[in-house]
Amino acid sequence: MYRQGDVLIVSVDERAVPARAKDARGEPRDARGRLVLAFGEVTGHAHAIPGPGRLVREPGPYGPYLLELPEGGRLVHEEHAPIVLPRGWYRVVRQREYVPGAYRIVAD
């Protein structure tokens, strides 16, 4: 398990990855060619993977993502030290906070 700010990354056994995720095209990269896991609405910074990989959105309002890193990768952010991730599949979860009657994604 890895955490960088408000992003949690949990290793997932490949056998547990749904076939629809393995076959999915994946989310587009940003203008800098990165897979953005979370964008800082306040700061403009991003938790991102600059190298090879694929990010697949799961159904749901907070859309946990599945991240495939066939060669491993690095999670980078302007205000945090990079985290080296081994090859494999990961679930990407944004930290949420409770507000009366609901949950919301934590704003960076």
Short mmCIF file of C-alpha atoms in Angstrom, two decimals:
data_model
loop_
_atom_site.label_atom_id
_atom_site.label_comp_id
_atom_site.label_asym_id
_atom_site.label_seq_id
_atom_site.Cartn_x
_atom_site.Cartn_y
_atom_site.Cartn_z
CA MET A 1 0.00 0.00 0.00
CA TYR A 2 1.27 3.46 -0.88
CA ARG A 3 0.02 6.92 0.04
CA GLN A 4 0.97 10.25 -1.45
CA GLY A 5 -1.06 13.08 0.05
CA ASP A 6 -4.76 12.40 -0.53
CA VAL A 7 -4.12 9.49 -2.94
CA LEU A 8 -3.99 5.88 -1.73
CA ILE A 9 -2.60 3.19 -4.04
CA VAL A 10 -3.28 -0.44 -3.19
CA SER A 11 -1.75 -3.39 -5.03
CA VAL A 12 -4.34 -5.68 -6.67
CA ASP A 13 -3.75 -9.30 -7.64
CA GLU A 14 -4.08 -9.52 -11.43
CA ARG A 15 -6.58 -12.39 -11.05
CA ALA A 16 -8.91 -9.98 -9.22
CA VAL A 17 -8.87 -7.37 -12.01
CA PRO A 18 -12.18 -7.49 -13.93
CA ALA A 19 -11.93 -8.48 -17.60
CA ARG A 20 -13.65 -5.20 -18.56
CA ALA A 21 -10.74 -3.31 -16.98
CA LYS A 22 -8.12 -5.42 -18.74
CA ASP A 23 -9.83 -4.76 -22.08
CA ALA A 24 -10.62 -1.07 -21.47
CA ARG A 25 -8.88 1.62 -23.44
CA GLY A 26 -8.08 3.70 -20.38
CA GLU A 27 -8.19 7.37 -19.49
CA PRO A 28 -6.43 9.90 -21.73
CA ARG A 29 -3.12 11.43 -20.71
CA ASP A 30 -2.84 15.13 -19.94
CA ALA A 31 -1.10 17.69 -22.18
CA ARG A 32 2.24 16.74 -20.59
CA GLY A 33 1.76 13.04 -21.40
CA ARG A 34 1.07 11.97 -17.81
CA LEU A 35 -1.59 9.71 -16.33
CA VAL A 36 -3.15 12.03 -13.76
CA LEU A 37 -4.48 10.14 -10.73
CA ALA A 38 -5.63 13.28 -8.92
CA PHE A 39 -5.52 16.92 -9.92
CA GLY A 40 -5.14 19.62 -7.28
CA GLU A 41 -8.13 21.87 -7.71
CA VAL A 42 -6.61 24.54 -5.46
CA THR A 43 -2.88 24.29 -6.25
CA GLY A 44 -2.96 23.05 -9.85
CA HIS A 45 -0.51 20.30 -8.92
CA ALA A 46 -1.13 16.68 -9.87
CA HIS A 47 -0.45 13.18 -8.57
CA ALA A 48 0.67 11.59 -11.83
CA ILE A 49 2.47 8.72 -13.54
CA PRO A 50 4.76 10.12 -16.26
CA GLY A 51 5.82 6.78 -17.78
CA PRO A 52 4.13 3.79 -19.39
CA GLY A 53 0.87 2.55 -17.94
CA ARG A 54 -2.88 2.66 -18.22
CA LEU A 55 -5.53 4.16 -15.95
CA VAL A 56 -9.06 2.67 -16.06
CA ARG A 57 -12.01 4.33 -14.31
CA GLU A 58 -14.30 2.00 -12.40
CA PRO A 59 -18.06 2.68 -12.25
CA GLY A 60 -19.37 4.86 -9.43
CA PRO A 61 -19.59 8.51 -8.44
CA TYR A 62 -16.06 8.61 -7.04
CA GLY A 63 -14.81 6.25 -9.71
CA PRO A 64 -11.97 4.42 -8.07
CA TYR A 65 -9.38 3.85 -10.73
CA LEU A 66 -7.42 0.77 -11.66
CA LEU A 67 -3.84 1.47 -12.68
CA GLU A 68 -1.80 -0.96 -14.76
CA LEU A 69 1.97 -0.53 -14.72
CA PRO A 70 3.42 -3.21 -17.01
CA GLU A 71 6.98 -1.99 -16.40
CA GLY A 72 6.54 -0.44 -12.97
CA GLY A 73 6.55 3.32 -12.61
CA ARG A 74 6.89 6.41 -10.47
CA LEU A 75 4.15 8.43 -8.82
CA VAL A 76 5.16 12.09 -8.84
CA HIS A 77 3.77 15.30 -7.35
CA GLU A 78 5.26 18.78 -7.09
CA GLU A 79 5.07 18.82 -3.27
CA HIS A 80 5.89 15.19 -2.42
CA ALA A 81 8.82 12.84 -2.92
CA PRO A 82 8.30 10.42 -5.83
CA ILE A 83 7.14 6.89 -5.03
CA VAL A 84 8.50 3.97 -7.03
CA LEU A 85 5.81 1.38 -7.84
CA PRO A 86 6.63 -2.17 -8.94
CA ARG A 87 4.99 -3.57 -12.07
CA GLY A 88 1.42 -4.75 -11.61
CA TRP A 89 -2.15 -3.57 -11.05
CA TYR A 90 -3.27 -1.07 -8.42
CA ARG A 91 -6.51 0.43 -7.13
CA VAL A 92 -6.26 4.21 -6.84
CA VAL A 93 -8.49 5.72 -4.15
CA ARG A 94 -8.94 9.42 -3.44
CA GLN A 95 -9.32 10.36 0.20
CA ARG A 96 -12.86 11.43 1.04
CA GLU A 97 -14.21 13.42 3.93
CA TYR A 98 -17.60 13.31 5.55
CA VAL A 99 -19.84 16.34 5.33
CA PRO A 100 -23.32 16.10 6.89
CA GLY A 101 -25.37 13.78 4.73
CA ALA A 102 -22.65 12.99 2.17
CA TYR A 103 -19.00 12.37 1.36
CA ARG A 104 -16.79 14.48 -0.86
CA ILE A 105 -13.35 14.10 -2.37
CA VAL A 106 -10.69 16.01 -0.44
CA ALA A 107 -9.58 19.10 -2.39
CA ASP A 108 -5.85 19.61 -2.75
#
